[in-house]
Amino acid sequence: MALSLDQSIATLAVLSEATRMLHEARPFGARIHDLFNLLHRTFAYHDARLTCWIGSARPGATRQQFYSADGWPYSWDDTLMRQVARQDQIAFHQLMANGRATGTGQLPAVPIVYLGVPIFWGGRLWGMLELRASQGTLFADELYGLMAALAPQLAAAIMAESKQQWPADSESTALAAVQQQLALFDDDLQNTLALPHVLSLLLRRAIELSGAESGAVSLIDHERGELILQVSEGYPPELSSLDLQHGQRQRWSWEIGLSGQAARSGRALLVRDVTQEPSLRLTNSSVRAELAAPIIVDGQALAIITLDSPRSAAFGDDELSFIQALCQRSARPLQRAMHYQEMLETSTHLSQVFGSLPTGLALMDTGSRIVRSNPAWASLWGLDPEELQRTFYVAIDLVDALLSRLIEPMQLTEFCANGQRSPAEVQITTVRLSNPTQELHVLSVPTRDSQDQITGRLWAVNDVTREREVDRLKNEFVSIVSHELRTPLTSILGYTELLLARDFPAEERKQFVKTVYDEASRLALLVEDLLGMSRLEAGKVQLNRWVIALRQIIAELTNQLNTQLARHRLVIRIEDPLPPVYIDRDRTKQILFNLLTNAIKYSPRGGEIELVISEVHLRQLPADHPRGRWVLVGVRDQGIGIAAEDLPRIWERFYRVDNGNTRRIGGTGLGLSITKALVELHGGMIWVESKIGEGSNFYFTLPVATEMARRG
Ligand code: ADP
């Protein structure tokens, strides 16, 4: 680097001033601070730091750091420091505000320029001098020259300080310092149970006291023969402890590297220079010296501490024995921390399971107080979780909270009381709730502590509404279908048997055949309904639509129903003119047929049945009715009516209102569900208004044929 004469003279002046200062007989720290001030006056940097490995040739060596008086809010980046130290030459970096240059330090809000000066002397690193400035105050060229000349002076000062702190002939002083460091370490370990903290403490101490530039602690998985990286310091990001992308710890086989060897053999190992050991495969190519030591508890290695340095012979026997001492001291605390961690993991896992299960769970103490419950617990009972926390303490409070919905409040009260009375028994019940209808299966089992003493109960609640519904449907299906099949079959068989056995007069024979025909028709209808239902459910029914005048269909239907209408009066009112509708002829007939036969069936004492058809305005239809032009069809009867609680359910498959009347009347419970599906296939809606004992009004809509449909 070419310097002008003036610059060279100025630099020389600073250098001689600095050299004088550094070798004054004053405390080391004071001299360094004066040096910082001198540099600041000359180069207007923002802040500075000097890291020294005082006495690092010995065990117990510790890193000392000095900072300039002016601080910046941006933390210093140790990773960058180690990286520069490894390269053994003055390094210039620019840390941009918009991206991290390196390391994990806080991002600067302004661009920072950084100058790192490794202080090498006699084949070893004594320290690192670092300067930082803002972008505007670029470091001058002469600073490089000065730093290159200053580094050996600083090395000499640090060396002298080292000698003073660690006189070569005083082994016992060094040992005493080691003892002191270890005692401090013991205290720190005593104060923590958390595994990550114990491991970081251990690594920090090991790095500081061995003078290593980087290091890691891994746990050993003996079953899989693997090491699992736990904490690390000073490595590039791809070799550091957590794989942030996948949220998983790095693992590798213990067949690899010095750490693996140490894990398998259970011995502390040292490699002074990896270039001399071709068999050793290391992932990090900048490492020259490595030390790996196991932490052994009860004859088994639990963890490995690995220390690395880019300097060959960075570690010697002293470092090795020191790290071994450190490992020995960490063994019990590590074991304790691992047990604690295991418990923590178990409880974390259990909490996750507890929290994510769809089964509602509540843990109660012996006084039935709810100690803990999961989100499903609140949602299954239909309770607000916050409300639950504020007011809910004891199981029996459930009865209060659910009083308006419980179909048998006494049953749940009994269930709670039984749990109290017989704390060791398992109990099971099904709680039925209304509004909305729900069936909850509740299991209550005693919980015990590790000494087998009862600690309370665990309630597990499952919603079985759907299963019960499916069961009910299945049973109803079997009983209805078998009844509906058997009744006509019995009469068909009976009459045909009679006809075969004897000759009857013609009139009687005709009567018998007519009955056989009617019963066979009933069977055919049932089979048709069952098939129709399954086709509708499979989405296989397609409408064959035409523009049709409803009046024509009504005429055909009334003819068909004539015989059934013996006890009723059918009144038909069709608006005139009525616009044509765009419908499937047969399906619409089926809709009307179902509604009219129901009206006849469920008005056993006769009366008037009214069929009213007119075009309606959207305003007159339910709010959620689709837009467009519609014809409304009403089928009104004066029959037995339907109770309010049954109204929403009559559209379900196989649902039949269960009372004396309907049982006598017979049916499959399929008609209305088929009818509803067919109306909806046409785009319309169906609904009912009914009062028990006063008759029912069924309504449905059909689309008016638009110009498009007419042409199409
Ligand atoms: P099914 O008539 O074969 O039993 P539906 O699906 O047609 O089956 O009807 C379901 C139930 O709705 C019937 O069991 C009956 O209880 C009730 N229901 C249907 N229509 C009427 C009506 N017009 N009057 C009274 N109850 C009716």
Short mmCIF file of N, CA and C and ligand atoms in Angstrom, two decimals, residues 480 484 529 594-603 635-643 646 649-659 662-663 665-675 688 690 695-698, ligand 1:
data_model
loop_
_atom_site.label_atom_id
_atom_site.label_comp_id
_atom_site.label_asym_id
_atom_site.label_seq_id
_atom_site.Cartn_x
_atom_site.Cartn_y
_atom_site.Cartn_z
N ILE A 480 -88.39 -51.35 9.59
CA ILE A 480 -89.42 -50.83 8.68
C ILE A 480 -89.48 -51.68 7.41
N GLU A 484 -92.55 -53.72 6.24
CA GLU A 484 -93.20 -53.32 4.99
C GLU A 484 -93.13 -54.41 3.93
N ASP A 529 -89.11 -46.90 -3.99
CA ASP A 529 -88.64 -45.86 -3.06
C ASP A 529 -87.21 -46.12 -2.62
N ASN A 594 -96.46 -38.14 -3.63
CA ASN A 594 -96.03 -38.36 -2.24
C ASN A 594 -96.77 -37.46 -1.27
N LEU A 595 -96.87 -36.17 -1.61
CA LEU A 595 -97.50 -35.22 -0.69
C LEU A 595 -98.99 -35.51 -0.57
N LEU A 596 -99.64 -35.81 -1.70
CA LEU A 596 -101.08 -36.07 -1.66
C LEU A 596 -101.39 -37.39 -0.93
N THR A 597 -100.60 -38.44 -1.16
CA THR A 597 -100.88 -39.70 -0.45
C THR A 597 -100.63 -39.53 1.05
N ASN A 598 -99.58 -38.72 1.42
CA ASN A 598 -99.39 -38.44 2.85
C ASN A 598 -100.61 -37.73 3.43
N ALA A 599 -101.10 -36.72 2.68
CA ALA A 599 -102.25 -35.95 3.16
C ALA A 599 -103.44 -36.89 3.38
N ILE A 600 -103.60 -37.85 2.46
CA ILE A 600 -104.70 -38.82 2.60
C ILE A 600 -104.44 -39.73 3.79
N LYS A 601 -103.19 -40.27 3.83
CA LYS A 601 -102.82 -41.23 4.89
C LYS A 601 -102.95 -40.63 6.28
N TYR A 602 -102.48 -39.39 6.42
CA TYR A 602 -102.43 -38.80 7.76
C TYR A 602 -103.65 -37.97 8.09
N SER A 603 -104.75 -38.13 7.31
CA SER A 603 -106.04 -37.56 7.69
C SER A 603 -107.00 -38.74 7.73
N VAL A 635 -100.07 -28.15 -0.48
CA VAL A 635 -100.93 -29.31 -0.24
C VAL A 635 -101.37 -29.23 1.21
N ARG A 636 -102.66 -28.97 1.43
CA ARG A 636 -103.14 -28.76 2.80
C ARG A 636 -104.08 -29.87 3.19
N ASP A 637 -103.94 -30.36 4.43
CA ASP A 637 -104.89 -31.36 4.91
C ASP A 637 -105.41 -30.97 6.28
N GLN A 638 -106.42 -31.66 6.76
CA GLN A 638 -107.00 -31.39 8.08
C GLN A 638 -106.76 -32.58 8.99
N GLY A 639 -105.58 -33.21 8.81
CA GLY A 639 -105.30 -34.47 9.49
C GLY A 639 -104.67 -34.32 10.86
N ILE A 640 -103.82 -35.27 11.20
CA ILE A 640 -103.32 -35.38 12.59
C ILE A 640 -102.26 -34.34 12.91
N GLY A 641 -101.65 -33.72 11.89
CA GLY A 641 -100.64 -32.69 12.14
C GLY A 641 -99.34 -33.28 12.67
N ILE A 642 -98.34 -32.40 12.81
CA ILE A 642 -97.01 -32.85 13.23
C ILE A 642 -96.55 -31.96 14.39
N ALA A 643 -96.00 -32.59 15.43
CA ALA A 643 -95.54 -31.82 16.59
C ALA A 643 -94.30 -31.00 16.22
N ASP A 646 -90.92 -32.57 15.94
CA ASP A 646 -90.69 -33.51 14.84
C ASP A 646 -90.49 -32.81 13.50
N ARG A 649 -87.31 -32.94 11.55
CA ARG A 649 -86.76 -34.27 11.30
C ARG A 649 -87.52 -35.10 10.26
N ILE A 650 -88.73 -34.64 9.89
CA ILE A 650 -89.53 -35.48 8.99
C ILE A 650 -88.88 -35.66 7.62
N TRP A 651 -87.88 -34.80 7.31
CA TRP A 651 -87.23 -34.88 6.00
C TRP A 651 -86.11 -35.91 5.99
N GLU A 652 -85.78 -36.44 7.22
CA GLU A 652 -84.67 -37.41 7.28
C GLU A 652 -85.12 -38.76 6.77
N ARG A 653 -84.14 -39.50 6.24
CA ARG A 653 -84.46 -40.84 5.75
C ARG A 653 -84.97 -41.71 6.89
N PHE A 654 -85.97 -42.48 6.67
CA PHE A 654 -86.53 -43.44 7.62
C PHE A 654 -87.11 -42.80 8.87
N TYR A 655 -87.16 -41.45 8.90
CA TYR A 655 -87.72 -40.85 10.11
C TYR A 655 -89.23 -40.88 10.04
N ARG A 656 -89.82 -41.49 11.07
CA ARG A 656 -91.27 -41.51 11.16
C ARG A 656 -91.65 -40.99 12.52
N VAL A 657 -92.63 -40.10 12.56
CA VAL A 657 -93.11 -39.63 13.86
C VAL A 657 -93.67 -40.86 14.57
N ASP A 658 -93.25 -40.99 15.85
CA ASP A 658 -93.62 -42.24 16.51
C ASP A 658 -94.79 -42.00 17.45
N ASN A 659 -95.99 -42.28 17.00
CA ASN A 659 -97.14 -42.27 17.91
C ASN A 659 -98.17 -43.28 17.43
N THR A 662 -99.44 -42.92 13.74
CA THR A 662 -98.53 -43.21 12.63
C THR A 662 -98.18 -44.68 12.60
N ARG A 663 -98.09 -45.30 13.80
CA ARG A 663 -97.76 -46.73 13.81
C ARG A 663 -98.83 -47.54 13.09
N ILE A 665 -100.80 -46.39 10.82
CA ILE A 665 -100.89 -46.02 9.41
C ILE A 665 -99.83 -46.71 8.56
N GLY A 666 -98.65 -46.86 9.08
CA GLY A 666 -97.61 -47.57 8.31
C GLY A 666 -96.94 -46.70 7.27
N GLY A 667 -95.72 -47.03 6.96
CA GLY A 667 -94.94 -46.23 6.00
C GLY A 667 -93.47 -46.50 6.21
N THR A 668 -92.65 -45.96 5.33
CA THR A 668 -91.21 -46.25 5.43
C THR A 668 -90.39 -45.07 5.93
N GLY A 669 -90.98 -43.88 5.93
CA GLY A 669 -90.19 -42.70 6.31
C GLY A 669 -89.26 -42.28 5.20
N LEU A 670 -89.52 -42.78 4.00
CA LEU A 670 -88.64 -42.41 2.88
C LEU A 670 -89.25 -41.33 1.99
N GLY A 671 -90.61 -41.29 1.97
CA GLY A 671 -91.31 -40.43 1.01
C GLY A 671 -90.83 -38.98 1.04
N LEU A 672 -90.83 -38.37 2.24
CA LEU A 672 -90.51 -36.94 2.30
C LEU A 672 -89.06 -36.66 1.96
N SER A 673 -88.16 -37.60 2.33
CA SER A 673 -86.76 -37.31 2.02
C SER A 673 -86.54 -37.39 0.51
N ILE A 674 -87.23 -38.32 -0.15
CA ILE A 674 -87.15 -38.38 -1.62
C ILE A 674 -87.76 -37.12 -2.23
N THR A 675 -88.93 -36.73 -1.69
CA THR A 675 -89.62 -35.55 -2.21
C THR A 675 -88.73 -34.32 -2.13
N VAL A 688 -92.82 -26.89 5.51
CA VAL A 688 -94.11 -27.32 6.03
C VAL A 688 -94.52 -26.45 7.21
N SER A 690 -97.32 -26.85 10.34
CA SER A 690 -98.26 -27.85 10.84
C SER A 690 -98.47 -27.68 12.34
N GLY A 695 -103.86 -30.38 11.34
CA GLY A 695 -103.56 -30.54 9.91
C GLY A 695 -102.21 -29.96 9.53
N SER A 696 -101.79 -30.23 8.28
CA SER A 696 -100.47 -29.81 7.82
C SER A 696 -100.58 -29.10 6.49
N ASN A 697 -99.72 -28.09 6.28
CA ASN A 697 -99.62 -27.41 4.99
C ASN A 697 -98.21 -27.61 4.46
N PHE A 698 -98.09 -28.42 3.40
CA PHE A 698 -96.79 -28.59 2.75
C PHE A 698 -96.72 -27.65 1.56
P1 ADP B 1 -93.97 -42.28 5.64
O1 ADP B 1 -95.23 -41.55 5.33
O2 ADP B 1 -93.70 -43.42 4.74
O3 ADP B 1 -93.83 -42.62 7.07
P2 ADP B 1 -92.68 -39.80 4.88
O4 ADP B 1 -91.21 -39.52 4.67
O5 ADP B 1 -93.58 -39.53 3.75
O6 ADP B 1 -92.75 -41.29 5.37
O7 ADP B 1 -93.10 -38.96 6.13
C1 ADP B 1 -92.35 -38.90 7.29
C2 ADP B 1 -93.22 -38.69 8.50
O8 ADP B 1 -93.74 -37.37 8.45
C3 ADP B 1 -94.41 -39.59 8.55
O9 ADP B 1 -94.06 -40.80 9.21
C4 ADP B 1 -95.40 -38.79 9.34
O10 ADP B 1 -95.16 -38.98 10.71
C5 ADP B 1 -95.07 -37.37 8.99
N1 ADP B 1 -95.97 -36.82 7.95
C6 ADP B 1 -95.75 -36.71 6.63
N2 ADP B 1 -96.78 -36.12 6.01
C7 ADP B 1 -97.70 -35.85 6.96
C8 ADP B 1 -98.97 -35.22 6.96
N3 ADP B 1 -99.56 -34.76 5.85
N4 ADP B 1 -99.61 -35.10 8.16
C9 ADP B 1 -99.04 -35.53 9.29
N5 ADP B 1 -97.86 -36.14 9.35
C10 ADP B 1 -97.18 -36.28 8.20
#
